[in-house]
Amino acid sequence: MGNACVTNNMSANHNPKLTLQDFAKLVERLCNPSTTDAAEADDKSEPFQPGTDWHDILEKPIYGRICTNTTSKLAAAPGRKTAFVFGPETLVSEIFMTKSPYEILLHLGFLPEYIHLKACVQKANYWIILFSPKQGPNQVPVLPATWDGLKEFISKCYPEACSSIKNHWTAIQTKPVEYFEEQAGFKFIQAVSDPSKPLYMSYEKFISLPTPQKEWEARCFLYCELRIFELFSGDGVTKNTDGTDGEREYICLNYDKEQLGEGNFVAIPLKIDVPDNVKDKFKSEEK
C-alpha cells in the first residue's frame, strides 16, 4: 500500500462521500496495486489525507475484520454469535492507508509467528471484510468494546441473561479469568474450544441454570458466547505486544453476507508478503 494510491473522485472538500462499494474498490487498489488500470493511474483527483475524520470521507460508518477462513461471515467458528471488529477511524487512518498488508496485520495485533503459520505453512488466504450494518430502532448496533458497550450489547442480544450478569458485574470487571476458573475447576479455553461439549456455557444453558447463577457461570458465559477472553480490558482499544494502545475496537453480531445484503458486505483478498527474515526464523515449521 502507499499514499500514491489513496485517490478517488472526491474534490478537495471530500464531497461526495464514499459509499462502501467505493471505499472497497479503493482498498482493493491499495492491496493490489498491480491491478490498477491506466484510467486509475492517470486519475488526478485530490487524495484524502489519511487520518482525516471519517465523517468527512465516508457516507456511513464502515467496519472491518481480518479473516483467513471465511468470506461470507465475520467469524467462521461453530456457534460464534459475536465478533470483534475495527471501525471507520482505523480504515481511514495513516496506518491502514500507507502500510503494507503484512504491516497492517502486525499493527492490528497479529503475531509474526501466526501470520507465517497461516500464510506460509497452512497456505491460507487472508481477507479483509468490510461491512456496514443496517441501522434502525430494531437493529442491534455495533458498539464500542468497552464495559458499558458490553453491558448494552448483552441487554439487547441476551436479555434473559442481563439481570444475572449485572449481579456479578463488579467481579467480572475487576477479577482476572483465573479467579473464576478456580471456582469452576477447569480452564475456560477448554469450554470454548467445542460448543458441542458439556463445558460450553451457551446462552440457553446459562439461563436454564438454577438462579442466582454463580460468578464463574456468568464469566464462563461471557467467555464462550461473547468471546470476552483474558486480554479484554474494557477500555475499547486493542493492545499492542509492547503494551501500548492499538486501534479502537467494537463488538457486533456475527453478521453474514445474506443478513446485510450484497451491497453492505464485501470481502477483499489481501496479498501477504511475509518478510524473508520472518520466513527464516520460522522456516522449520514449513517442513
Coordinates of C-alpha atoms in Angstrom, one line a residue:
M1 CA 0.0 0.0 0.0
G2 CA 1.1 3.6 -0.3
N3 CA 0.0 7.2 -0.4
A4 CA 0.2 7.3 -4.2
C5 CA -2.8 5.1 -4.5
V6 CA -5.0 6.9 -2.0
T7 CA -7.0 8.7 -4.7
N8 CA -10.7 8.8 -5.5
N9 CA -13.1 11.0 -7.3
M10 CA -13.8 13.4 -4.4
S11 CA -12.9 17.0 -4.6
A12 CA -10.8 18.7 -2.0
N13 CA -13.7 19.0 0.4
H14 CA -14.3 15.3 0.2
N15 CA -17.8 15.6 -1.5
P16 CA -19.4 13.4 -2.5
K17 CA -18.6 11.0 0.3
L18 CA -17.5 7.4 -0.4
T19 CA -20.0 4.5 -0.3
L20 CA -18.9 1.1 1.0
Q21 CA -18.6 -0.1 -2.6
D22 CA -16.4 3.0 -3.5
F23 CA -14.2 2.5 -0.5
A24 CA -13.9 -1.2 -1.1
K25 CA -12.6 -0.5 -4.6
L26 CA -10.1 1.9 -3.1
V27 CA -8.9 -0.7 -0.6
E28 CA -8.6 -3.3 -3.3
R29 CA -6.4 -1.0 -5.3
L30 CA -4.2 -0.3 -2.3
C31 CA -3.9 -4.0 -1.5
N32 CA -3.3 -5.0 -5.2
P33 CA -1.6 -2.0 -6.8
S34 CA -0.6 -4.1 -9.9
T35 CA -4.3 -4.3 -10.9
T36 CA -4.7 -0.5 -11.1
D37 CA -5.7 0.3 -14.7
A38 CA -4.5 3.2 -16.8
A39 CA -7.5 5.3 -16.1
E40 CA -7.0 5.0 -12.3
A41 CA -3.3 5.6 -12.7
D42 CA -4.0 8.8 -14.5
D43 CA -6.6 9.9 -12.0
K44 CA -5.7 13.5 -11.0
S45 CA -8.4 13.8 -8.3
E46 CA -7.5 15.1 -4.8
P47 CA -6.4 12.4 -2.4
F48 CA -7.9 12.4 1.1
Q49 CA -5.4 12.8 3.9
P50 CA -5.0 9.6 6.0
G51 CA -6.3 10.3 9.5
T52 CA -9.0 12.7 8.3
D53 CA -12.2 12.4 10.3
W54 CA -14.1 9.6 8.7
H55 CA -17.3 11.6 8.8
D56 CA -15.8 13.8 6.1
I57 CA -14.9 10.8 3.9
L58 CA -17.5 8.0 4.3
E59 CA -21.2 8.1 3.5
K60 CA -21.9 6.0 6.6
P61 CA -19.8 4.0 9.1
I62 CA -17.8 1.1 7.7
Y63 CA -16.3 -1.6 9.9
G64 CA -13.7 -4.2 9.1
R65 CA -12.3 -7.6 10.2
I66 CA -9.3 -9.6 9.0
C67 CA -10.3 -13.3 8.3
T68 CA -8.4 -16.3 7.0
N69 CA -11.2 -18.9 6.7
T70 CA -14.3 -17.2 5.6
T71 CA -15.5 -14.7 3.0
S72 CA -19.2 -14.9 3.8
K73 CA -19.3 -14.3 7.6
L74 CA -17.3 -12.2 10.1
A75 CA -16.2 -15.2 12.1
A76 CA -16.5 -18.9 11.0
A77 CA -16.1 -20.7 14.3
P78 CA -19.0 -23.0 15.0
G79 CA -21.6 -21.4 17.3
R80 CA -20.0 -18.0 17.1
K81 CA -22.7 -15.3 17.6
T82 CA -20.5 -12.2 18.1
A83 CA -17.4 -10.7 16.5
F84 CA -14.8 -8.0 17.4
V85 CA -14.2 -5.5 14.6
F86 CA -12.2 -2.3 13.9
G87 CA -14.0 0.8 13.0
P88 CA -14.1 3.6 10.3
E89 CA -11.4 5.6 12.1
T90 CA -9.0 2.7 11.6
L91 CA -9.9 2.3 7.9
V92 CA -9.1 5.9 7.1
S93 CA -6.0 6.1 9.3
E94 CA -2.4 6.6 8.2
I95 CA -1.5 3.1 9.4
F96 CA -4.1 1.4 7.2
M97 CA -3.7 3.6 4.2
T98 CA 0.1 3.7 3.9
K99 CA 1.3 0.4 5.2
S100 CA 1.7 -3.0 3.5
P101 CA -0.9 -5.7 4.3
Y102 CA 1.8 -7.5 6.4
E103 CA 2.4 -4.3 8.4
I104 CA -1.3 -3.8 8.9
L105 CA -1.6 -7.3 10.4
L106 CA 1.2 -6.6 12.8
H107 CA -0.5 -3.3 13.8
L108 CA -3.8 -5.0 14.4
G109 CA -2.2 -7.4 16.9
F110 CA -1.3 -10.4 14.7
L111 CA 1.9 -12.0 15.8
P112 CA 4.6 -12.7 13.1
E113 CA 4.6 -16.4 14.0
Y114 CA 0.8 -16.6 13.5
I115 CA 1.0 -14.7 10.2
H116 CA 3.7 -17.0 9.0
L117 CA 1.8 -20.1 10.1
K118 CA -1.3 -19.1 8.2
A119 CA 0.3 -17.7 5.1
C120 CA 3.4 -19.9 4.6
V121 CA 2.6 -23.2 6.4
Q122 CA -1.1 -23.6 6.0
K123 CA -1.2 -21.6 2.8
A124 CA -4.4 -19.9 4.0
N125 CA -5.7 -16.8 2.2
Y126 CA -6.1 -13.6 4.2
W127 CA -9.2 -11.4 3.6
I128 CA -10.4 -8.1 4.8
I129 CA -14.1 -8.0 5.2
L130 CA -15.7 -4.5 5.1
F131 CA -19.3 -4.1 6.1
S132 CA -22.0 -1.5 7.0
P133 CA -24.7 -2.8 9.4
K134 CA -28.3 -1.9 8.9
Q135 CA -29.5 0.9 11.1
G136 CA -32.8 1.3 12.8
P137 CA -34.7 1.1 16.1
N138 CA -35.0 -2.7 16.0
Q139 CA -31.4 -3.4 14.9
V140 CA -28.6 -4.3 17.3
P141 CA -25.9 -1.6 16.8
V142 CA -22.2 -2.1 16.5
L143 CA -21.0 -1.0 20.0
P144 CA -17.6 0.1 21.4
A145 CA -15.8 -2.8 23.1
T146 CA -16.0 -1.1 26.5
W147 CA -17.6 -2.4 29.7
D148 CA -20.6 0.0 29.0
G149 CA -20.8 -1.2 25.4
L150 CA -20.7 -4.8 26.5
K151 CA -23.4 -4.3 29.0
E152 CA -25.7 -2.6 26.4
F153 CA -24.9 -5.4 23.9
I154 CA -25.9 -8.1 26.5
S155 CA -29.1 -6.3 27.2
K156 CA -30.1 -6.2 23.5
C157 CA -28.8 -9.7 22.4
Y158 CA -29.1 -11.7 25.6
P159 CA -32.0 -10.1 27.6
E160 CA -32.8 -13.1 29.8
A161 CA -29.1 -13.2 31.0
C162 CA -28.8 -9.5 31.7
S163 CA -30.1 -9.4 35.3
S164 CA -27.9 -12.4 36.3
I165 CA -24.8 -10.8 34.6
K166 CA -25.4 -7.5 36.3
N167 CA -25.4 -9.3 39.7
H168 CA -21.8 -10.2 39.2
W169 CA -20.7 -7.1 37.2
T170 CA -18.2 -5.8 39.7
A171 CA -16.4 -9.1 39.9
I172 CA -16.5 -9.5 36.1
Q173 CA -14.9 -6.1 35.6
T174 CA -12.2 -6.4 38.3
K175 CA -11.2 -10.1 38.6
P176 CA -9.0 -12.0 36.1
V177 CA -10.3 -15.0 34.3
E178 CA -8.1 -17.2 36.5
Y179 CA -10.2 -16.2 39.5
F180 CA -13.3 -17.6 38.0
E181 CA -11.6 -20.7 36.6
E182 CA -10.5 -21.6 40.1
Q183 CA -14.2 -21.6 41.2
A184 CA -15.2 -23.6 38.1
G185 CA -12.4 -26.2 38.4
F186 CA -11.5 -26.0 34.7
K187 CA -9.9 -23.7 32.1
F188 CA -12.4 -21.7 30.2
I189 CA -10.4 -22.2 27.0
Q190 CA -11.4 -25.9 27.3
A191 CA -15.0 -24.9 27.3
V192 CA -14.9 -22.5 24.3
S193 CA -13.0 -25.0 22.1
D194 CA -16.0 -27.1 21.4
P195 CA -19.6 -25.8 21.6
S196 CA -21.0 -29.3 21.5
K197 CA -19.2 -30.3 24.7
P198 CA -20.8 -30.1 28.2
L199 CA -18.4 -27.4 29.5
Y200 CA -19.5 -24.9 26.9
M201 CA -21.7 -22.2 28.5
S202 CA -24.2 -21.3 25.9
Y203 CA -27.0 -18.7 26.3
E204 CA -29.6 -21.4 26.6
K205 CA -27.6 -23.3 29.2
F206 CA -26.9 -20.2 31.2
I207 CA -30.5 -19.1 31.5
S208 CA -31.6 -22.7 32.4
L209 CA -29.2 -22.9 35.4
P210 CA -30.6 -22.5 38.9
T211 CA -30.8 -18.9 40.0
P212 CA -29.0 -17.0 41.1
Q213 CA -26.2 -18.2 38.8
K214 CA -22.7 -18.3 40.2
E215 CA -20.0 -15.9 39.5
W216 CA -18.0 -18.4 37.4
E217 CA -21.0 -19.4 35.4
A218 CA -21.6 -15.7 34.5
R219 CA -18.0 -15.2 33.5
C220 CA -17.9 -18.5 31.6
F221 CA -21.0 -17.5 29.6
L222 CA -19.2 -14.2 28.6
Y223 CA -16.1 -16.2 27.7
C224 CA -17.9 -18.7 25.5
E225 CA -20.8 -16.7 23.9
L226 CA -19.2 -13.3 23.6
R227 CA -15.5 -14.3 23.4
I228 CA -14.6 -12.0 26.3
F229 CA -11.2 -13.5 26.8
E230 CA -8.3 -12.8 29.1
L231 CA -6.9 -9.8 27.3
F232 CA -10.2 -7.9 27.2
S233 CA -9.6 -4.7 29.1
G234 CA -13.0 -2.9 28.6
D235 CA -11.4 0.4 27.5
G236 CA -12.4 0.0 23.9
V237 CA -9.0 -0.3 22.3
T238 CA -6.8 -3.2 21.3
K239 CA -3.4 -3.8 23.0
N240 CA -0.1 -4.0 21.1
T241 CA 2.5 -6.6 22.0
D242 CA 4.6 -3.8 23.7
G243 CA 1.6 -2.9 26.0
T244 CA 0.7 0.3 24.1
D245 CA -2.8 1.1 22.9
G246 CA -3.7 -0.1 19.4
E247 CA -6.9 0.7 17.5
R248 CA -10.5 1.3 18.6
E249 CA -12.4 -2.0 18.9
Y250 CA -16.1 -2.7 18.5
I251 CA -18.4 -5.7 19.3
C252 CA -21.2 -6.7 17.0
L253 CA -23.3 -9.6 15.8
N254 CA -21.5 -12.2 13.7
Y255 CA -23.0 -10.9 10.5
D256 CA -23.0 -12.8 7.3
K257 CA -23.4 -11.7 3.7
E258 CA -27.1 -12.7 3.4
Q259 CA -28.1 -10.8 6.5
L260 CA -26.6 -7.5 5.3
G261 CA -27.1 -7.8 1.6
E262 CA -24.7 -7.7 -1.3
G263 CA -24.0 -4.0 -1.1
N264 CA -23.2 -3.9 2.6
F265 CA -20.7 -6.8 2.9
V266 CA -17.5 -7.0 0.8
A267 CA -14.6 -9.5 1.1
I268 CA -11.3 -8.3 -0.4
P269 CA -8.3 -10.6 -0.7
L270 CA -5.0 -9.5 1.0
K271 CA -1.7 -10.5 -0.5
I272 CA 0.6 -11.0 2.4
D273 CA 4.3 -10.8 1.6
V274 CA 6.0 -12.3 4.7
P275 CA 9.5 -10.8 5.1
D276 CA 12.4 -13.1 4.4
N277 CA 13.7 -12.7 8.0
V278 CA 10.4 -13.9 9.4
K279 CA 10.4 -16.9 7.0
D280 CA 13.9 -17.8 8.0
K281 CA 13.1 -17.6 11.7
F282 CA 10.1 -19.9 11.5
K283 CA 11.3 -22.0 8.5
S284 CA 11.3 -25.3 10.3
E285 CA 7.6 -25.1 10.6
E286 CA 7.2 -25.2 6.8
K287 CA 8.5 -28.8 6.6

